[in-house]
mmCIF file of C-alpha atoms and ligand atoms in Angstrom:
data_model
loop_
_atom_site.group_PDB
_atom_site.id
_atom_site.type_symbol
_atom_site.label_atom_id
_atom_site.label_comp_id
_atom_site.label_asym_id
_atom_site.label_seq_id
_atom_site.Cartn_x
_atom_site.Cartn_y
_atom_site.Cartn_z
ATOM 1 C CA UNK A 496 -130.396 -22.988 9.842
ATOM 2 C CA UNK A 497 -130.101 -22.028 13.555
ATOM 3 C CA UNK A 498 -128.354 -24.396 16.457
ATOM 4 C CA UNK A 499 -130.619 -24.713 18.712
ATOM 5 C CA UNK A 500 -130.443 -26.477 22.366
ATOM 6 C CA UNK A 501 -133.356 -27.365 24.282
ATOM 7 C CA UNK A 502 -132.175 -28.254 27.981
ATOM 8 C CA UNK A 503 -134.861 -29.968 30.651
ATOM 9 C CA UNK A 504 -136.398 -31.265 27.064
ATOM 10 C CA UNK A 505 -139.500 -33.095 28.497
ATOM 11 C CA UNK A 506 -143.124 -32.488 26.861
ATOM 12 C CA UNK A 507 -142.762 -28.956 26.061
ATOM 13 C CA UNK A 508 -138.991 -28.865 25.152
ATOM 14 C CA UNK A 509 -139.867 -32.119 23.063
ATOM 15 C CA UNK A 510 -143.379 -30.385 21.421
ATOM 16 C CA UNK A 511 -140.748 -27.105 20.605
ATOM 17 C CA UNK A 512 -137.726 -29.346 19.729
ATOM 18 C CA UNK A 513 -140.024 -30.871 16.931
ATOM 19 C CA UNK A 514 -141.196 -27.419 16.245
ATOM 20 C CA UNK A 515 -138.375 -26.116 15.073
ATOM 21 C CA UNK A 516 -136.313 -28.991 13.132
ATOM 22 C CA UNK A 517 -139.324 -28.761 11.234
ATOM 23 C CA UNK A 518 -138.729 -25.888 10.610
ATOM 24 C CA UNK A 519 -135.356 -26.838 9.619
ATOM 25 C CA UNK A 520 -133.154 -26.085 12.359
ATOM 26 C CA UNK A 521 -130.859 -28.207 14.279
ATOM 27 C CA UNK A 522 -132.042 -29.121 17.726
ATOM 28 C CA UNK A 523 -130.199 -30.837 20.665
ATOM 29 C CA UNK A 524 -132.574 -32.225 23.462
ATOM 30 C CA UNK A 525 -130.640 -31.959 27.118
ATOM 31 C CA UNK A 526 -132.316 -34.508 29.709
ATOM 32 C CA UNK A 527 -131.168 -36.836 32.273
ATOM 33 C CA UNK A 528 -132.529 -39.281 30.414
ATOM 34 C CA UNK A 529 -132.995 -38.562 26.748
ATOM 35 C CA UNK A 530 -133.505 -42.253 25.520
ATOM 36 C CA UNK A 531 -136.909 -42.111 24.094
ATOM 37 C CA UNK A 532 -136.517 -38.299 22.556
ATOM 38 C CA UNK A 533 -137.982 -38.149 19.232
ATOM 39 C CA UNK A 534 -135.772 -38.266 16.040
ATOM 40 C CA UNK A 535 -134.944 -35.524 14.402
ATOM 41 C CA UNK A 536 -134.086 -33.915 18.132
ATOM 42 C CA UNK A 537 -130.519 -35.412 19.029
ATOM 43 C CA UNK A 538 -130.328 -36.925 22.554
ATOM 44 C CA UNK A 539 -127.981 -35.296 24.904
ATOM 45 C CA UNK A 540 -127.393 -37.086 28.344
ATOM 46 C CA UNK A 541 -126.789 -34.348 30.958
ATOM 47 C CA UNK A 542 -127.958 -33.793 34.568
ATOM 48 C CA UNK A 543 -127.713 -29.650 34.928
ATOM 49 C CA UNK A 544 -127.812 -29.419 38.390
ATOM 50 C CA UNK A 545 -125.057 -31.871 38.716
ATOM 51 C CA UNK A 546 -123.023 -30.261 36.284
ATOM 52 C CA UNK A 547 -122.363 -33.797 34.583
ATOM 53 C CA UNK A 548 -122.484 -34.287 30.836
ATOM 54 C CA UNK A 549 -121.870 -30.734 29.888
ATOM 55 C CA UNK A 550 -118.512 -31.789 28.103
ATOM 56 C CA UNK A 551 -120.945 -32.420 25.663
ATOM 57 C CA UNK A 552 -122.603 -29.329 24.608
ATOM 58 C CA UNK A 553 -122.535 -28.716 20.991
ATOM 59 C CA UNK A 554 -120.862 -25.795 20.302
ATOM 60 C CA UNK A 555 -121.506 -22.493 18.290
ATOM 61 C CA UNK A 556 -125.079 -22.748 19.742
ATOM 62 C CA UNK A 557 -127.669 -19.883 18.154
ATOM 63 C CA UNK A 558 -130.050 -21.047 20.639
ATOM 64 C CA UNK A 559 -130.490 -22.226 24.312
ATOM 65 C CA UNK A 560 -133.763 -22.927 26.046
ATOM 66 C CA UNK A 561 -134.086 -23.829 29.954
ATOM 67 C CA UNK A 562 -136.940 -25.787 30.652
ATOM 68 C CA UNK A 563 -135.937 -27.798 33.511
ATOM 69 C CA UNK A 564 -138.503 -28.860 35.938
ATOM 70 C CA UNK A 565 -138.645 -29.217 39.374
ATOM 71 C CA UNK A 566 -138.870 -33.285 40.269
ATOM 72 C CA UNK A 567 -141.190 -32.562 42.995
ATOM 73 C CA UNK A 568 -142.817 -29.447 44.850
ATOM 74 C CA UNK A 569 -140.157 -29.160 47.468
ATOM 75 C CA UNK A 570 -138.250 -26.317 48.212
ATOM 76 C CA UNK A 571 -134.853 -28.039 47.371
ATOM 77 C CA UNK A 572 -135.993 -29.817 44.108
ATOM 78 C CA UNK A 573 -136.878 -26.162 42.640
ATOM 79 C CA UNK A 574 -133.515 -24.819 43.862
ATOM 80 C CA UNK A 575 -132.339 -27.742 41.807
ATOM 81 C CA UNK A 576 -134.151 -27.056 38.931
ATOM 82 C CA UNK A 577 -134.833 -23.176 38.815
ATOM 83 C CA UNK A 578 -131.703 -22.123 39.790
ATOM 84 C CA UNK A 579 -128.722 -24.511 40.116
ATOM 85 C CA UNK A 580 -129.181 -26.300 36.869
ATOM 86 C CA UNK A 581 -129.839 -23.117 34.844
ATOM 87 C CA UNK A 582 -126.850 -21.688 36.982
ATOM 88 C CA UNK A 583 -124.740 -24.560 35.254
ATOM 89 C CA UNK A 584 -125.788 -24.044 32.108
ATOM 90 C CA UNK A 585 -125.361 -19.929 32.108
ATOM 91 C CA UNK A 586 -121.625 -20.661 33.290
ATOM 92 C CA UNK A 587 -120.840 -23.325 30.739
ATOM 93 C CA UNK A 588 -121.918 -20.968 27.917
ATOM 94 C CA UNK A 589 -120.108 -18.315 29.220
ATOM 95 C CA UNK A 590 -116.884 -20.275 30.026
ATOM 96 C CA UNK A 591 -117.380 -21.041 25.783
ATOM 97 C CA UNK A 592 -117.416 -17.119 25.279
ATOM 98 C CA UNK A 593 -120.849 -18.218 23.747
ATOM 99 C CA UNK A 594 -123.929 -15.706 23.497
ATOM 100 C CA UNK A 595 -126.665 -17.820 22.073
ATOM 101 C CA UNK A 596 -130.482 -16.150 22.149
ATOM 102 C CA UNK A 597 -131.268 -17.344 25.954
ATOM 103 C CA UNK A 598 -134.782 -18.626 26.827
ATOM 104 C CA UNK A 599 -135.766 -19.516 30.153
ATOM 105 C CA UNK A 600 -139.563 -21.326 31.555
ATOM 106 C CA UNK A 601 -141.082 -19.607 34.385
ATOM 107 C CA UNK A 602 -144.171 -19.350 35.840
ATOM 108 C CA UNK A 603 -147.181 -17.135 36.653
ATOM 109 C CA UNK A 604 -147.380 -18.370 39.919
ATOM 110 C CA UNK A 605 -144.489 -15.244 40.489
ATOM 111 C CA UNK A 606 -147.657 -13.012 40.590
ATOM 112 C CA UNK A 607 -148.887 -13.281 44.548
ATOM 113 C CA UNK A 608 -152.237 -10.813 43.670
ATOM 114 C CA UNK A 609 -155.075 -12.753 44.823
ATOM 115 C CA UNK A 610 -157.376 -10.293 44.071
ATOM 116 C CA UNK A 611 -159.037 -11.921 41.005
ATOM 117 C CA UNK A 612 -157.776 -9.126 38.978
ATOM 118 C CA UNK A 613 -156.076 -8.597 35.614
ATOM 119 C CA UNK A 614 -152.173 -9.005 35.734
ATOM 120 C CA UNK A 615 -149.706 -8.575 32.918
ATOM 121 C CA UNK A 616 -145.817 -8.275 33.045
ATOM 122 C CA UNK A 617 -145.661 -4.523 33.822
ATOM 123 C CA UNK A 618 -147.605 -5.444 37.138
ATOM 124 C CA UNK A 619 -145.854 -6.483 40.568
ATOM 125 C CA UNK A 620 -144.525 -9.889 40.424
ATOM 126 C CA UNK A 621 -143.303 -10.764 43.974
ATOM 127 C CA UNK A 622 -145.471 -14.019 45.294
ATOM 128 C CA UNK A 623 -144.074 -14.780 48.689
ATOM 129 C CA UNK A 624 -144.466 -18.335 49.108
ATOM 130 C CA UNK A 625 -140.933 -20.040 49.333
ATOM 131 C CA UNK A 626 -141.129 -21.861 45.740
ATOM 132 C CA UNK A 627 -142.603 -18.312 43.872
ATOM 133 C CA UNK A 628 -139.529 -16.748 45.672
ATOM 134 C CA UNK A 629 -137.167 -19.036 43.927
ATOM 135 C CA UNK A 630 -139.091 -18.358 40.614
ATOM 136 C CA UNK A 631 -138.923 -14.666 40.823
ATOM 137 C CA UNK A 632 -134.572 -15.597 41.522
ATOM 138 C CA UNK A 633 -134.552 -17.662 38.658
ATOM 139 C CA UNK A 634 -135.839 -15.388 36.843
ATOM 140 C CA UNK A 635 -133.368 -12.572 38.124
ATOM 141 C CA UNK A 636 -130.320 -14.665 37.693
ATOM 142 C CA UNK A 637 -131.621 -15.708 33.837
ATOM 143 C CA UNK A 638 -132.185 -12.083 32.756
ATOM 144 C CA UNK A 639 -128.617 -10.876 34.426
ATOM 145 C CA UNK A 640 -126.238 -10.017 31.547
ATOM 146 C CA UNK A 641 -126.435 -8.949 28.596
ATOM 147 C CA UNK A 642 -127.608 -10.107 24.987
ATOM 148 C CA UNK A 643 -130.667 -11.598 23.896
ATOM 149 C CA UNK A 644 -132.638 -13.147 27.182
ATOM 150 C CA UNK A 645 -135.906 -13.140 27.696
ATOM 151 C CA UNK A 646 -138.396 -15.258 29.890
ATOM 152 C CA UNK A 647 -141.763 -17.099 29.530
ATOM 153 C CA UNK A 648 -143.971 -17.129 32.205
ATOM 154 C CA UNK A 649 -146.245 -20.363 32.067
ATOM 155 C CA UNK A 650 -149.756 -21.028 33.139
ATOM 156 C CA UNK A 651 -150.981 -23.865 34.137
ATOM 157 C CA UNK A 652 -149.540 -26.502 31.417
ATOM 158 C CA UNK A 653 -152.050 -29.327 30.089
ATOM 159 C CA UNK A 654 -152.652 -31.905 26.849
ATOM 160 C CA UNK A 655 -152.797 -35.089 26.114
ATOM 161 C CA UNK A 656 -151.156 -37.229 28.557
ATOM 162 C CA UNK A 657 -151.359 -34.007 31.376
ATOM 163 C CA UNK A 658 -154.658 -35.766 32.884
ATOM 164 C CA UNK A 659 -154.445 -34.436 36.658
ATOM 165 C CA UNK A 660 -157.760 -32.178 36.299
ATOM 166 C CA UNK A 661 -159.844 -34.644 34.285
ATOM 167 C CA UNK A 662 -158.780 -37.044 36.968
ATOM 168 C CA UNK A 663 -159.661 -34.605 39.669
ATOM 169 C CA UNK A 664 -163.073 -33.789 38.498
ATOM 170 C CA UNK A 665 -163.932 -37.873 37.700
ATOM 171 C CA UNK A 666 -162.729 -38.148 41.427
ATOM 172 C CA UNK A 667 -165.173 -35.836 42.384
ATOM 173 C CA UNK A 668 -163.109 -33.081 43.921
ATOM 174 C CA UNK A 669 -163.461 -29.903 45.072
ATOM 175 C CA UNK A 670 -162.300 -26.786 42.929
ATOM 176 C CA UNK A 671 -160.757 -24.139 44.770
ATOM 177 C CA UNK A 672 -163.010 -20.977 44.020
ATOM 178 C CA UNK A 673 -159.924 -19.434 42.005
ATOM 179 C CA UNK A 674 -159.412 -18.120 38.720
ATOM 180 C CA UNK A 675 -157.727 -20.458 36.390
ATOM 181 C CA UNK A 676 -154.861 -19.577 33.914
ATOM 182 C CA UNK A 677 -154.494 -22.142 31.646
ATOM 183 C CA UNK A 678 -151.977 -23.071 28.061
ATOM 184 C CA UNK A 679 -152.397 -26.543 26.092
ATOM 185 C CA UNK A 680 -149.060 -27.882 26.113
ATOM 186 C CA UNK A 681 -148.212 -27.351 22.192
ATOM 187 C CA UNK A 682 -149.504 -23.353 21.990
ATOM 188 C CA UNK A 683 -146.289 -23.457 25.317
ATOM 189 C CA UNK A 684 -144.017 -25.124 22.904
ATOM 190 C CA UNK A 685 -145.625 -23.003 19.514
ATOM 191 C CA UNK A 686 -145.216 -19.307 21.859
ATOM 192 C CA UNK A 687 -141.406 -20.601 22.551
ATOM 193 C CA UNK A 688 -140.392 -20.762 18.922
ATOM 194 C CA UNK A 689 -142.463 -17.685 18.246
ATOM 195 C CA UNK A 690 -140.057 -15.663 20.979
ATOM 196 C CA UNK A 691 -137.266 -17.379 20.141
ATOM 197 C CA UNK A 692 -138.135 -15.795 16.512
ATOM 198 C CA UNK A 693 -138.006 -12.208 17.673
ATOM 199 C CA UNK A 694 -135.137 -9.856 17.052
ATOM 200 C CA UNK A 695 -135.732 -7.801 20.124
ATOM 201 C CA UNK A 696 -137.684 -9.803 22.876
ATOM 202 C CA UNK A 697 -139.671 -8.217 26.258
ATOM 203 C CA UNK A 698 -138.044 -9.437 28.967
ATOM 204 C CA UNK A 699 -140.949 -11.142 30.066
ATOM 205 C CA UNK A 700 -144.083 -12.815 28.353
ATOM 206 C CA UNK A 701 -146.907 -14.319 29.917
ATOM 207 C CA UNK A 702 -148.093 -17.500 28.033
ATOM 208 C CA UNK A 703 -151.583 -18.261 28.776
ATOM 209 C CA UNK A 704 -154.506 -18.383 27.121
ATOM 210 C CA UNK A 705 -157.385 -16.011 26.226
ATOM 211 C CA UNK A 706 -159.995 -16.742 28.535
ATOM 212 C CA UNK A 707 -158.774 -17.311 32.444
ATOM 213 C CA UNK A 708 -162.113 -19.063 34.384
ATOM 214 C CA UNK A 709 -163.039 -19.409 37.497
ATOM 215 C CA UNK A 710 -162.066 -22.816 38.318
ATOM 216 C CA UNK A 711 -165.003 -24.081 39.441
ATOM 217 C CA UNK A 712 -166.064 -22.940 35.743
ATOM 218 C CA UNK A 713 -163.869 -25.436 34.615
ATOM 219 C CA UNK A 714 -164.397 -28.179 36.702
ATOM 220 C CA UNK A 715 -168.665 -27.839 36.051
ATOM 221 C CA UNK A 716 -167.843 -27.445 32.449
ATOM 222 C CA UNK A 717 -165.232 -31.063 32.357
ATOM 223 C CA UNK A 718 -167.601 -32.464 34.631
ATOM 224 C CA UNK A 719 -170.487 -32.012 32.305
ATOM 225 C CA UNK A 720 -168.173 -33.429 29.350
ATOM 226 C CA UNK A 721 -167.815 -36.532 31.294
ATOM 227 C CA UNK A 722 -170.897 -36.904 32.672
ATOM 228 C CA UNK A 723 -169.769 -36.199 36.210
ATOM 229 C CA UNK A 724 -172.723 -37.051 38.466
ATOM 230 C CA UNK A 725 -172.979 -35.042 41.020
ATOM 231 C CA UNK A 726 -171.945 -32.055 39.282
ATOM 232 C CA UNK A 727 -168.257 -30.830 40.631
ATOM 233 C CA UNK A 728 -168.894 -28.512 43.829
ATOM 234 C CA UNK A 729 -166.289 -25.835 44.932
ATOM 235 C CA UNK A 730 -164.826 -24.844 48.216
ATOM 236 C CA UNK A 731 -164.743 -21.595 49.564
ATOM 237 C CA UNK A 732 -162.645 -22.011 52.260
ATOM 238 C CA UNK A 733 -159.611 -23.881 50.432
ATOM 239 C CA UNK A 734 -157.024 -21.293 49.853
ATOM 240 C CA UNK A 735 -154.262 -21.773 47.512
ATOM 241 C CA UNK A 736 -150.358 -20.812 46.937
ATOM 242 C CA UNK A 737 -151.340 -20.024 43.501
ATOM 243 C CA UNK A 738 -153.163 -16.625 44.429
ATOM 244 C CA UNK A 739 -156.234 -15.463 42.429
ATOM 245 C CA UNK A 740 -155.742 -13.388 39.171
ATOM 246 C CA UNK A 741 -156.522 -13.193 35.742
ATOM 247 C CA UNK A 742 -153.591 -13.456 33.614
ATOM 248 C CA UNK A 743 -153.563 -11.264 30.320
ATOM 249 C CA UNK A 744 -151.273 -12.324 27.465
ATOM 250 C CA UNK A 745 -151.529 -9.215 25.527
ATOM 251 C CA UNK A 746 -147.727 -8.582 25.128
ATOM 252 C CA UNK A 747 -147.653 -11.923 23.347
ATOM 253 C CA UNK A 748 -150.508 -11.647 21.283
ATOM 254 C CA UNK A 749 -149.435 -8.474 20.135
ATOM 255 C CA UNK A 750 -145.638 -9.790 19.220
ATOM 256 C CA UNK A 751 -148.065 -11.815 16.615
ATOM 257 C CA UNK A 752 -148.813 -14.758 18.229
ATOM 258 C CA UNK A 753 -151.631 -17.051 17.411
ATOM 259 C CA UNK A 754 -152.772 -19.723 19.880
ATOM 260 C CA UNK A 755 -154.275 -23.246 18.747
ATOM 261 C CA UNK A 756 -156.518 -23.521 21.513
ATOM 262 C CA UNK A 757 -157.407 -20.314 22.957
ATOM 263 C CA UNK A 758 -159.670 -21.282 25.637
ATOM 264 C CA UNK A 759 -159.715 -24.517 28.381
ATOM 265 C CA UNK A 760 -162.830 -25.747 26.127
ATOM 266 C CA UNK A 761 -160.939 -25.572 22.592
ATOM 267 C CA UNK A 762 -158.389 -28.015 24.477
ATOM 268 C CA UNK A 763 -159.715 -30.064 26.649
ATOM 269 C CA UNK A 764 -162.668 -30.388 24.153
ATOM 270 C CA UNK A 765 -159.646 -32.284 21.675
ATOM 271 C CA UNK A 766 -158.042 -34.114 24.476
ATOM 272 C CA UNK A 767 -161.457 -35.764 25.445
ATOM 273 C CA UNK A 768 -162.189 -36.528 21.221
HETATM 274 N N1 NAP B 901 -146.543 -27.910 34.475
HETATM 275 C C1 NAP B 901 -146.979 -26.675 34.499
HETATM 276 O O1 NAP B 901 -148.184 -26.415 34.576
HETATM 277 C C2 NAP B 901 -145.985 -25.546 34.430
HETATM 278 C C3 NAP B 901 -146.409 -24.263 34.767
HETATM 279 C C4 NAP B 901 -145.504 -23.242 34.664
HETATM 280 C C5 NAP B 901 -144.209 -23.487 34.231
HETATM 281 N N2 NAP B 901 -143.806 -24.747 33.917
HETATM 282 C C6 NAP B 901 -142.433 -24.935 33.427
HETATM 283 O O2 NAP B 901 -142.498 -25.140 32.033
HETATM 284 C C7 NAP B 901 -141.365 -25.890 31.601
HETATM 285 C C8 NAP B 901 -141.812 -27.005 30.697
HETATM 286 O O3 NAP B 901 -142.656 -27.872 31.421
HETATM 287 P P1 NAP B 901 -142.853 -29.391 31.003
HETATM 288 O O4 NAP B 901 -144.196 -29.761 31.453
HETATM 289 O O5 NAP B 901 -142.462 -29.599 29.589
HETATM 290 O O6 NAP B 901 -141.800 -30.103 31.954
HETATM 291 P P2 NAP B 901 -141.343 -31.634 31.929
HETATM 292 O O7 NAP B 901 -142.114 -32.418 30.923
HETATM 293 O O8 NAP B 901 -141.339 -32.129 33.337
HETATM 294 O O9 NAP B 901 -139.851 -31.522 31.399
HETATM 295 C C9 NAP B 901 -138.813 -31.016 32.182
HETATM 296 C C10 NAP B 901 -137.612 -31.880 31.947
HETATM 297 O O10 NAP B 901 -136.515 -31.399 32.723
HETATM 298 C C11 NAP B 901 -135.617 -32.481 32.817
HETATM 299 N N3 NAP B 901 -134.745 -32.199 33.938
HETATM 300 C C12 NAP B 901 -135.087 -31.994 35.231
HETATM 301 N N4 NAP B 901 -133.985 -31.804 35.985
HETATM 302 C C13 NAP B 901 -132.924 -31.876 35.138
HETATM 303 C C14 NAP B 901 -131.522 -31.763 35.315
HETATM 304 N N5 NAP B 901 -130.982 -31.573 36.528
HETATM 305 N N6 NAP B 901 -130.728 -31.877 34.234
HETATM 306 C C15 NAP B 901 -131.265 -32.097 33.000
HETATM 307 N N7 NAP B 901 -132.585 -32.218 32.785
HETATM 308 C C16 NAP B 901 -133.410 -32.115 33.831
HETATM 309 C C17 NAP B 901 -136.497 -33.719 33.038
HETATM 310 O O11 NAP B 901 -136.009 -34.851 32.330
HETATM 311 P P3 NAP B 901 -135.089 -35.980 33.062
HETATM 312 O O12 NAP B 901 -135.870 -36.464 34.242
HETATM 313 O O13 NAP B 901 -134.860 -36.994 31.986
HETATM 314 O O14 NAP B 901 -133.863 -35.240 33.439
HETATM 315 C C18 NAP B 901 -137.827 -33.311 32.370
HETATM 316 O O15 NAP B 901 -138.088 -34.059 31.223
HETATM 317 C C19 NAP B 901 -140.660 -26.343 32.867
HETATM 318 O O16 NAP B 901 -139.589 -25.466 33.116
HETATM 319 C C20 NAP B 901 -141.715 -26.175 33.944
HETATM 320 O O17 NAP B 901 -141.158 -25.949 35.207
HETATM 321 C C21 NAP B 901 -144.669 -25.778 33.997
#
């Protein structure tokens, strides 16, 4: 049985904290506010970024995942979150002399190609708006030591409760004429225990599904679901700080990984059941 802690434990953390104690390990979930955290996962009240709360790190950890998140999209929250609180938590765990298996949640918005063309982790990952630039730091200062590290690059993150595109499309807005990369919140939390399982990680995966769209794809194909009259339109004109590009998660899929829902339809299709 492993140690594992899960800090920033909000939908994924909680999806990969339940994961793995049912798997039989011991998990510790590290939020501000931990109250409602599902049992077996044992609450830990810490703010990161602060520094407070750490006294209580359980020690002779086998395990620690990062998966703070930012509180807004502000500059200063994800210096907060992508880089001072994981800063705190590097530093407490080496002040310990600990070297637990280190995990860390990124992002794909790190890749700036806008192209519309395939990306995977061997390609250049230097976005340039101010919040990718903090991303590709975090991910710098993560992966800077030695020992197992590795980090997970996220697409876009939805599932039940993560409503913002259904909402969007029953609103009758405009897609941006993009190319969607999309991962249903538990195949996030299932590809985190799956890495966390390896002996000799990549540096880097990209956890996304199967099948990026074009996003006004998506937004036709939820709008037909939910009977969307008129059908969702796109915009040509909006342009995005995401960039355009078609994620590939080959590297994980060929570490063994099996996804739940391997397209937007497979889970939005439950969600909407
Ligand atoms: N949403 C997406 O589409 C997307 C895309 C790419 C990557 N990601 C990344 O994927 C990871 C998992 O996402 P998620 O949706 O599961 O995030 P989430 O539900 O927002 O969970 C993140 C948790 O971090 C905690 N947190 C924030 N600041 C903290 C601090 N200073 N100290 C301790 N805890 C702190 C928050 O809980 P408290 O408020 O209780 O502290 C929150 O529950 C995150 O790192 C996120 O940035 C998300």
């Amino acid at each position: 049985m492993a140690r594992v802690l899960i800090a920033g434990c909000g939908d994924v953390g909680t999806r990969l904290g339940l994961i793995l104690a049912a798997a039989g390990h011991a998990v510790w979930g590290l939020r501000r506010h931990p109250q409602n955290l599902p049992a077996p996962i044992q609450p830990l009240a810490a703010d990161l970024h602060r520094g407070s709360g750490l006294d209580a790190l359980p020690c002779e950890l086998d395990a620690v995942v990062c998966m703070t998140a930012a509180d807004d999209g502000s500059e200063a929250a994800y210096q907060r979150a992508y880089l001072e609180a994981p800063a705190q938590l590097l530093a407490t765990l080496a002040q310990r002399g600990e070297q637990p298996r280190l995990l860390f949640a990124s992002s794909t918005s790190v890749y700036g190609q806008d192209d519309g063309d395939w990306v995977d982790e061997t390609s250049l990952a230097a976005a340039d708006t101010p919040t990718a630039r903090i991303m590709r730091r975090a991910e710098a200062q993560w992966l800077d030591g030695g020992g197992w590290r590795s980090v997970l690059r996220f697409g876009g993150i939805y599932g039940p409760g993560r409503t913002w595109l259904i909402e969007q499309v029953r609103r009758g807005g405009k897609a941006s004429n993009i190319w969607s990369n999309r991962i249903h919140a538990e195949d996030a939390a299932r590809a985190a225990a799956h890495v966390l399982a390896l002996a000799t990680p990549e540096p880097t995966y990209n956890v996304v599904d199967d099948s990026p769209a074009p996003l006004p794809e998506v937004y036709a194909w939820l709008g037909q679901r939910l009977g969307v009259t008129p059908p969702p339109s796109h915009d040509t004109t909006v342009a995005s700080r995401r960039g355009s590009k078609r994620v590939s998660n080959r590297r994980l899929r060929a570490s063994g990984f099996e996804l739940l829902y391997p397209s937007y339809r497979d889970g939005y299709a439950d969600m909407l059941e």
